[in-house]
Amino acid sequence: MTATRTPGVPVVEDGALVSTNPATGEEVGRFPVASDANVQAAVARAREAAAWWADLGYAGRAQRLLRYRSVLANRISELAELVRREGGKPAAEAIVEAAAAIDHIAWAARNARRVLGQRKVRGSLLTAEHAAYLEYLPYGVIGVIGPWNYPVFTPMGSIAYALAAGNAVVFKPSEYTPAIGQWLVDRFAEIVPEHPVMQIVHGTGEVGAALCRSGVGKLAFTGSTATGKKVMAACAETLTPVLVECGGKDAMIVEADADLDAAASACVWGGMTNAGQTCVGIERVYVAERVYDDFLARLVDRASKLTVGNGEDADFGPITMPSQIEIIRRHIDDAIARGGRAVLGGPEAVQPPYVKPTILVDVPEDAAAVREETFGPTLTVAKVRDGDEAVARANASTYGLGGSVFSRSRGMELARRLRSGMTSINATIAFAGVPTLPFGGVGESGFGRIHGEDGLREFARAKAITRRRMPSPLPAMSFDRTPKAVALITRAVKFVHGRSR
Ligand code: NDP
């Protein structure tokens, strides 16, 4: 059967997923769609591979992961070109994305033993005769389901940390970016040819659902909130633990004492990089009234200079997923119908497969453009009294992923009060590039963390062990305890814990 092609819309032909360039419709690759049985078989193979991979120990795994990261670094231009062809983003943006992912692989490889390895921990009053040990052991197989918008960086935030922790991975990339997923898995197989430690299963959402039900040790999902709920429900059937990284509606706060030029520059990039298809992209801006007009003028000036297209010099490219264009259009139309104004772009900026920069003002706070994830190069800008009102408005969202504060004096204070997993002060999205910082959201943005120490622990289970070092001087946890021992315990507990400080 031959399906009609729309640029960027994947189709299944003869059991293969056909991916196309969202700007030109050029075919990028064909990948066999996995059946339920294929998914089960991949997970079974991964279980065996996981045992081998775990046995390599931290040093053996780190050595291979560091070789993998150097292959990706040396072939970064090839990877970036593939990201441009399949996802539509300019190669320069793809280089930045891949570079950040490579940094994470190196960090996870180098830090896994320190964070997860066995350590001795303190005992307690009742167990003085025991030594106590804590370590974090791999789950075995991690299922990773990824989105298309950052097809290297986002899945690698789970994959690298899962592998460093000693797990094997079965990866289901988005149906919009299968070639990129395959490329990443093929490079890993060149470094680790012995066993299928990192496998890929291709297909639509049904394949993702099959992976949820496949009996993996844990499922790491990144994607929309709506799908995240389905993933949780499917995983609940087998009590499979989940990591859920979902969408956002990130706010940026511009206080009256902000560097307005820097704020406008960061806002344009944070809101419009990758055509706004960024989970931690800025979508709402709250500006102190004293600097509102000045900031808005600088913002519009900068945004109006952005170039949009498929060329090498474009600042951003097409909307990758054609169905998203209607959502962006609806948000702009609704904002304007409800009294908002487009000071740049507007309905005429929607020119499929592109959407040009759009800045909306006077949009009511309950409009879709302020409440729902738009995922396009659009910003709503609202005037507020000061940073305090900005925090209150920013926090009145069901989402809580990232955010940004621009202020010379109140940055840390306002950043801490934002209800989000991450915040950048005097920058946008900076936190995503710092491997030591955990990444994840609250509320409808999900739960669990990738990156950093928390990201390593996310892919491991705590294992607690005690070892008797000597006979019990004061048997407490035994029917052998004597009345004298109980009296001593009573005295000891009062002595140690009886004081109020
Ligand atoms: P989707 O939720 O549509 O898809 C995400 C992944 O889930 C895809 O691989 C998809 O497969 C798969 N999937 C679809 N249905 C099911 C199902 N029933 N069971 C299991 N898996 C399923 O998200 P998008 O790909 O459109 O990605 C964009 C979203 O991701 C945005 O909301 C964005 O904010 C969010 N995101 C969050 C990040 C974070 O770290 N918090 C980072 C990056 C993006 P298929 O593509 O084949 O349908």
PDB file of C-alpha atoms in Angstrom, residues 150-352:
ATOM      1  CA  TYR A 150      15.257  17.219  20.893  1.00  0.00           C
ATOM      2  CA  PRO A 151      15.767  13.731  19.486  1.00  0.00           C
ATOM      3  CA  VAL A 152      19.382  13.468  20.706  1.00  0.00           C
ATOM      4  CA  PHE A 153      19.487  15.437  23.937  1.00  0.00           C
ATOM      5  CA  THR A 154      16.194  14.337  25.434  1.00  0.00           C
ATOM      6  CA  PRO A 155      16.402  10.533  25.150  1.00  0.00           C
ATOM      7  CA  MET A 156      20.122  10.664  25.983  1.00  0.00           C
ATOM      8  CA  GLY A 157      19.220  12.296  29.313  1.00  0.00           C
ATOM      9  CA  SER A 158      17.647   8.955  30.217  1.00  0.00           C
ATOM     10  CA  ILE A 159      19.762   6.556  28.136  1.00  0.00           C
ATOM     11  CA  ALA A 160      23.217   7.734  29.258  1.00  0.00           C
ATOM     12  CA  TYR A 161      22.275   7.747  32.933  1.00  0.00           C
ATOM     13  CA  ALA A 162      20.501   4.386  32.691  1.00  0.00           C
ATOM     14  CA  LEU A 163      23.524   2.791  30.995  1.00  0.00           C
ATOM     15  CA  ALA A 164      26.006   4.311  33.438  1.00  0.00           C
ATOM     16  CA  ALA A 165      23.930   2.889  36.291  1.00  0.00           C
ATOM     17  CA  GLY A 166      24.358  -0.604  34.786  1.00  0.00           C
ATOM     18  CA  ASN A 167      21.083  -1.118  32.909  1.00  0.00           C
ATOM     19  CA  ALA A 168      20.439  -2.199  29.343  1.00  0.00           C
ATOM     20  CA  VAL A 169      18.090   0.034  27.341  1.00  0.00           C
ATOM     21  CA  VAL A 170      15.277  -0.575  24.865  1.00  0.00           C
ATOM     22  CA  PHE A 171      14.565   2.740  23.162  1.00  0.00           C
ATOM     23  CA  LYS A 172      11.401   3.709  21.294  1.00  0.00           C
ATOM     24  CA  PRO A 173      12.084   7.000  19.484  1.00  0.00           C
ATOM     25  CA  SER A 174       9.332   9.236  18.217  1.00  0.00           C
ATOM     26  CA  GLU A 175       7.873   8.141  14.900  1.00  0.00           C
ATOM     27  CA  TYR A 176       8.977  11.582  13.612  1.00  0.00           C
ATOM     28  CA  THR A 177      12.667  10.947  14.343  1.00  0.00           C
ATOM     29  CA  PRO A 178      13.435   7.225  13.900  1.00  0.00           C
ATOM     30  CA  ALA A 179      16.570   7.758  11.777  1.00  0.00           C
ATOM     31  CA  ILE A 180      18.229   9.814  14.502  1.00  0.00           C
ATOM     32  CA  GLY A 181      17.380   7.176  17.128  1.00  0.00           C
ATOM     33  CA  GLN A 182      18.735   4.427  14.872  1.00  0.00           C
ATOM     34  CA  TRP A 183      21.963   6.366  14.287  1.00  0.00           C
ATOM     35  CA  LEU A 184      22.527   6.747  18.042  1.00  0.00           C
ATOM     36  CA  VAL A 185      21.885   3.044  18.665  1.00  0.00           C
ATOM     37  CA  ASP A 186      24.100   1.931  15.734  1.00  0.00           C
ATOM     38  CA  ARG A 187      27.044   3.980  17.015  1.00  0.00           C
ATOM     39  CA  PHE A 188      26.669   2.375  20.443  1.00  0.00           C
ATOM     40  CA  ALA A 189      26.603  -1.117  18.911  1.00  0.00           C
ATOM     41  CA  GLU A 190      29.935  -0.319  17.225  1.00  0.00           C
ATOM     42  CA  ILE A 191      31.476   0.412  20.621  1.00  0.00           C
ATOM     43  CA  VAL A 192      29.690  -2.413  22.458  1.00  0.00           C
ATOM     44  CA  PRO A 193      29.304  -5.184  19.843  1.00  0.00           C
ATOM     45  CA  GLU A 194      29.282  -8.081  22.338  1.00  0.00           C
ATOM     46  CA  HIS A 195      25.683  -7.839  23.553  1.00  0.00           C
ATOM     47  CA  PRO A 196      22.580  -5.791  22.647  1.00  0.00           C
ATOM     48  CA  VAL A 197      22.931  -3.401  25.574  1.00  0.00           C
ATOM     49  CA  MET A 198      21.135  -0.604  23.721  1.00  0.00           C
ATOM     50  CA  GLN A 199      18.355  -1.620  21.330  1.00  0.00           C
ATOM     51  CA  ILE A 200      15.730   0.267  19.396  1.00  0.00           C
ATOM     52  CA  VAL A 201      12.119  -0.555  18.569  1.00  0.00           C
ATOM     53  CA  HIS A 202      10.395   1.545  15.917  1.00  0.00           C
ATOM     54  CA  GLY A 203       6.764   2.398  15.395  1.00  0.00           C
ATOM     55  CA  THR A 204       3.901   4.578  16.487  1.00  0.00           C
ATOM     56  CA  GLY A 205       2.419   5.054  19.935  1.00  0.00           C
ATOM     57  CA  GLU A 206       1.275   1.425  20.007  1.00  0.00           C
ATOM     58  CA  VAL A 207       4.894   0.294  20.140  1.00  0.00           C
ATOM     59  CA  GLY A 208       5.457   2.657  23.062  1.00  0.00           C
ATOM     60  CA  ALA A 209       2.433   1.156  24.778  1.00  0.00           C
ATOM     61  CA  ALA A 210       3.807  -2.362  24.173  1.00  0.00           C
ATOM     62  CA  LEU A 211       7.100  -1.311  25.774  1.00  0.00           C
ATOM     63  CA  CYS A 212       5.175  -0.070  28.836  1.00  0.00           C
ATOM     64  CA  ARG A 213       3.621  -3.546  29.204  1.00  0.00           C
ATOM     65  CA  SER A 214       6.758  -5.526  28.375  1.00  0.00           C
ATOM     66  CA  GLY A 215       8.005  -6.078  31.912  1.00  0.00           C
ATOM     67  CA  VAL A 216      10.931  -3.634  31.795  1.00  0.00           C
ATOM     68  CA  GLY A 217      12.396  -2.739  35.199  1.00  0.00           C
ATOM     69  CA  LYS A 218      11.491   0.918  34.746  1.00  0.00           C
ATOM     70  CA  LEU A 219      10.016   3.076  32.005  1.00  0.00           C
ATOM     71  CA  ALA A 220      11.442   6.532  31.268  1.00  0.00           C
ATOM     72  CA  PHE A 221       8.965   8.590  29.277  1.00  0.00           C
ATOM     73  CA  THR A 222       9.485  12.027  27.770  1.00  0.00           C
ATOM     74  CA  GLY A 223       6.653  13.577  25.809  1.00  0.00           C
ATOM     75  CA  SER A 224       3.327  15.312  26.214  1.00  0.00           C
ATOM     76  CA  THR A 225       1.347  15.308  29.433  1.00  0.00           C
ATOM     77  CA  ALA A 226      -1.584  13.552  27.752  1.00  0.00           C
ATOM     78  CA  THR A 227       0.610  10.636  26.644  1.00  0.00           C
ATOM     79  CA  GLY A 228       2.424  10.644  29.993  1.00  0.00           C
ATOM     80  CA  LYS A 229      -0.891   9.822  31.680  1.00  0.00           C
ATOM     81  CA  LYS A 230      -1.480   6.920  29.290  1.00  0.00           C
ATOM     82  CA  VAL A 231       2.041   5.634  29.934  1.00  0.00           C
ATOM     83  CA  MET A 232       1.464   5.737  33.685  1.00  0.00           C
ATOM     84  CA  ALA A 233      -1.822   3.886  33.336  1.00  0.00           C
ATOM     85  CA  ALA A 234      -0.224   1.182  31.174  1.00  0.00           C
ATOM     86  CA  CYS A 235       2.740   0.807  33.546  1.00  0.00           C
ATOM     87  CA  ALA A 236       0.380   0.579  36.515  1.00  0.00           C
ATOM     88  CA  GLU A 237      -0.894  -2.767  35.180  1.00  0.00           C
ATOM     89  CA  THR A 238       2.445  -4.389  36.003  1.00  0.00           C
ATOM     90  CA  LEU A 239       3.496  -1.944  38.745  1.00  0.00           C
ATOM     91  CA  THR A 240       6.376  -0.858  36.518  1.00  0.00           C
ATOM     92  CA  PRO A 241       7.947   2.285  37.981  1.00  0.00           C
ATOM     93  CA  VAL A 242       7.923   5.335  35.712  1.00  0.00           C
ATOM     94  CA  LEU A 243       9.837   8.529  35.155  1.00  0.00           C
ATOM     95  CA  VAL A 244       7.559  11.054  33.487  1.00  0.00           C
ATOM     96  CA  GLU A 245       9.047  14.143  31.791  1.00  0.00           C
ATOM     97  CA  CYS A 246       6.212  16.101  30.215  1.00  0.00           C
ATOM     98  CA  GLY A 247       5.368  19.461  28.744  1.00  0.00           C
ATOM     99  CA  GLY A 248       5.571  22.934  30.172  1.00  0.00           C
ATOM    100  CA  LYS A 249       4.383  26.522  29.922  1.00  0.00           C
ATOM    101  CA  ASP A 250       7.513  28.189  31.183  1.00  0.00           C
ATOM    102  CA  ALA A 251       7.419  31.774  32.333  1.00  0.00           C
ATOM    103  CA  MET A 252      10.084  34.445  32.269  1.00  0.00           C
ATOM    104  CA  ILE A 253      10.042  37.283  34.790  1.00  0.00           C
ATOM    105  CA  VAL A 254      11.594  40.649  33.971  1.00  0.00           C
ATOM    106  CA  GLU A 255      12.000  42.770  37.114  1.00  0.00           C
ATOM    107  CA  ALA A 256      12.376  46.536  36.936  1.00  0.00           C
ATOM    108  CA  ASP A 257      16.118  46.335  37.644  1.00  0.00           C
ATOM    109  CA  ALA A 258      16.852  43.825  34.856  1.00  0.00           C
ATOM    110  CA  ASP A 259      19.412  44.321  32.098  1.00  0.00           C
ATOM    111  CA  LEU A 260      16.763  44.800  29.412  1.00  0.00           C
ATOM    112  CA  ASP A 261      18.970  44.155  26.416  1.00  0.00           C
ATOM    113  CA  ALA A 262      20.192  40.872  27.864  1.00  0.00           C
ATOM    114  CA  ALA A 263      16.632  39.971  28.867  1.00  0.00           C
ATOM    115  CA  ALA A 264      15.242  40.653  25.387  1.00  0.00           C
ATOM    116  CA  SER A 265      18.019  38.660  23.744  1.00  0.00           C
ATOM    117  CA  ALA A 266      17.575  35.666  26.068  1.00  0.00           C
ATOM    118  CA  CYS A 267      13.793  35.843  25.745  1.00  0.00           C
ATOM    119  CA  VAL A 268      13.869  35.678  21.953  1.00  0.00           C
ATOM    120  CA  TRP A 269      16.201  32.696  22.037  1.00  0.00           C
ATOM    121  CA  GLY A 270      14.420  30.945  24.934  1.00  0.00           C
ATOM    122  CA  GLY A 271      11.036  31.393  23.276  1.00  0.00           C
ATOM    123  CA  MET A 272      11.895  30.826  19.635  1.00  0.00           C
ATOM    124  CA  THR A 273      14.855  28.484  19.409  1.00  0.00           C
ATOM    125  CA  ASN A 274      13.824  25.327  17.556  1.00  0.00           C
ATOM    126  CA  ALA A 275      10.695  27.236  16.436  1.00  0.00           C
ATOM    127  CA  GLY A 276       9.509  27.234  20.055  1.00  0.00           C
ATOM    128  CA  GLN A 277       9.314  23.438  20.074  1.00  0.00           C
ATOM    129  CA  THR A 278      11.193  23.213  23.343  1.00  0.00           C
ATOM    130  CA  CYS A 279       9.757  21.688  26.511  1.00  0.00           C
ATOM    131  CA  VAL A 280      11.604  24.313  28.594  1.00  0.00           C
ATOM    132  CA  GLY A 281      11.017  27.074  26.039  1.00  0.00           C
ATOM    133  CA  ILE A 282       9.727  30.408  27.306  1.00  0.00           C
ATOM    134  CA  GLU A 283       6.057  30.844  26.385  1.00  0.00           C
ATOM    135  CA  ARG A 284       4.883  33.545  28.841  1.00  0.00           C
ATOM    136  CA  VAL A 285       6.695  36.737  29.865  1.00  0.00           C
ATOM    137  CA  TYR A 286       5.759  38.870  32.886  1.00  0.00           C
ATOM    138  CA  VAL A 287       7.383  42.304  32.885  1.00  0.00           C
ATOM    139  CA  ALA A 288       7.458  44.939  35.645  1.00  0.00           C
ATOM    140  CA  GLU A 289       5.387  47.951  34.543  1.00  0.00           C
ATOM    141  CA  ARG A 290       8.279  50.416  34.925  1.00  0.00           C
ATOM    142  CA  VAL A 291      10.246  48.725  32.150  1.00  0.00           C
ATOM    143  CA  TYR A 292       7.425  47.098  30.186  1.00  0.00           C
ATOM    144  CA  ASP A 293       7.386  49.436  27.153  1.00  0.00           C
ATOM    145  CA  ASP A 294      11.164  49.563  26.914  1.00  0.00           C
ATOM    146  CA  PHE A 295      11.509  45.767  27.184  1.00  0.00           C
ATOM    147  CA  LEU A 296       8.721  45.081  24.692  1.00  0.00           C
ATOM    148  CA  ALA A 297      10.270  47.395  22.106  1.00  0.00           C
ATOM    149  CA  ARG A 298      13.636  45.626  22.424  1.00  0.00           C
ATOM    150  CA  LEU A 299      11.983  42.207  22.288  1.00  0.00           C
ATOM    151  CA  VAL A 300       9.979  42.996  19.152  1.00  0.00           C
ATOM    152  CA  ASP A 301      13.017  44.553  17.507  1.00  0.00           C
ATOM    153  CA  ARG A 302      15.120  41.420  18.093  1.00  0.00           C
ATOM    154  CA  ALA A 303      12.401  38.923  17.208  1.00  0.00           C
ATOM    155  CA  SER A 304      11.543  40.747  13.974  1.00  0.00           C
ATOM    156  CA  LYS A 305      15.108  40.191  12.748  1.00  0.00           C
ATOM    157  CA  LEU A 306      14.951  36.379  13.022  1.00  0.00           C
ATOM    158  CA  THR A 307      15.084  34.447   9.774  1.00  0.00           C
ATOM    159  CA  VAL A 308      12.834  31.447   9.284  1.00  0.00           C
ATOM    160  CA  GLY A 309      13.284  28.712   6.693  1.00  0.00           C
ATOM    161  CA  ASN A 310      15.135  25.631   5.592  1.00  0.00           C
ATOM    162  CA  GLY A 311      18.402  27.352   4.651  1.00  0.00           C
ATOM    163  CA  GLU A 312      21.711  27.157   6.497  1.00  0.00           C
ATOM    164  CA  ASP A 313      21.412  30.738   7.737  1.00  0.00           C
ATOM    165  CA  ALA A 314      17.878  30.354   9.161  1.00  0.00           C
ATOM    166  CA  ASP A 315      17.475  30.994  12.888  1.00  0.00           C
ATOM    167  CA  PHE A 316      14.764  28.383  13.043  1.00  0.00           C
ATOM    168  CA  GLY A 317      13.071  25.948  10.708  1.00  0.00           C
ATOM    169  CA  PRO A 318       9.654  24.403  10.139  1.00  0.00           C
ATOM    170  CA  ILE A 319       7.204  23.090  12.691  1.00  0.00           C
ATOM    171  CA  THR A 320       8.251  19.448  12.782  1.00  0.00           C
ATOM    172  CA  MET A 321       4.853  17.931  13.481  1.00  0.00           C
ATOM    173  CA  PRO A 322       2.295  19.361  11.012  1.00  0.00           C
ATOM    174  CA  SER A 323      -0.625  18.796  13.414  1.00  0.00           C
ATOM    175  CA  GLN A 324       0.971  21.246  15.862  1.00  0.00           C
ATOM    176  CA  ILE A 325       0.432  24.094  13.394  1.00  0.00           C
ATOM    177  CA  GLU A 326      -3.320  24.016  14.037  1.00  0.00           C
ATOM    178  CA  ILE A 327      -2.722  24.249  17.796  1.00  0.00           C
ATOM    179  CA  ILE A 328      -0.463  27.279  17.329  1.00  0.00           C
ATOM    180  CA  ARG A 329      -3.028  28.858  15.004  1.00  0.00           C
ATOM    181  CA  ARG A 330      -5.825  28.226  17.511  1.00  0.00           C
ATOM    182  CA  HIS A 331      -3.851  29.825  20.361  1.00  0.00           C
ATOM    183  CA  ILE A 332      -3.097  32.954  18.297  1.00  0.00           C
ATOM    184  CA  ASP A 333      -6.669  33.297  17.000  1.00  0.00           C
ATOM    185  CA  ASP A 334      -8.170  32.745  20.435  1.00  0.00           C
ATOM    186  CA  ALA A 335      -5.819  35.298  22.032  1.00  0.00           C
ATOM    187  CA  ILE A 336      -6.817  37.922  19.475  1.00  0.00           C
ATOM    188  CA  ALA A 337     -10.519  37.089  19.656  1.00  0.00           C
ATOM    189  CA  ARG A 338     -10.330  37.652  23.404  1.00  0.00           C
ATOM    190  CA  GLY A 339      -8.832  41.137  23.218  1.00  0.00           C
ATOM    191  CA  GLY A 340      -5.152  40.356  22.717  1.00  0.00           C
ATOM    192  CA  ARG A 341      -3.002  42.122  20.125  1.00  0.00           C
ATOM    193  CA  ALA A 342      -0.183  40.793  17.991  1.00  0.00           C
ATOM    194  CA  VAL A 343       2.674  43.321  18.142  1.00  0.00           C
ATOM    195  CA  LEU A 344       4.659  41.000  15.876  1.00  0.00           C
ATOM    196  CA  GLY A 345       3.379  38.231  13.625  1.00  0.00           C
ATOM    197  CA  GLY A 346      -0.142  37.043  14.401  1.00  0.00           C
ATOM    198  CA  PRO A 347      -2.498  34.873  12.329  1.00  0.00           C
ATOM    199  CA  GLU A 348      -0.647  35.736   9.107  1.00  0.00           C
ATOM    200  CA  ALA A 349       2.598  34.420  10.632  1.00  0.00           C
ATOM    201  CA  VAL A 350       1.233  30.882  10.296  1.00  0.00           C
ATOM    202  CA  GLN A 351       2.573  29.774   6.895  1.00  0.00           C
ATOM    203  CA  PRO A 352       2.838  25.960   6.960  1.00  0.00           C
TER     204      PRO A 352
END
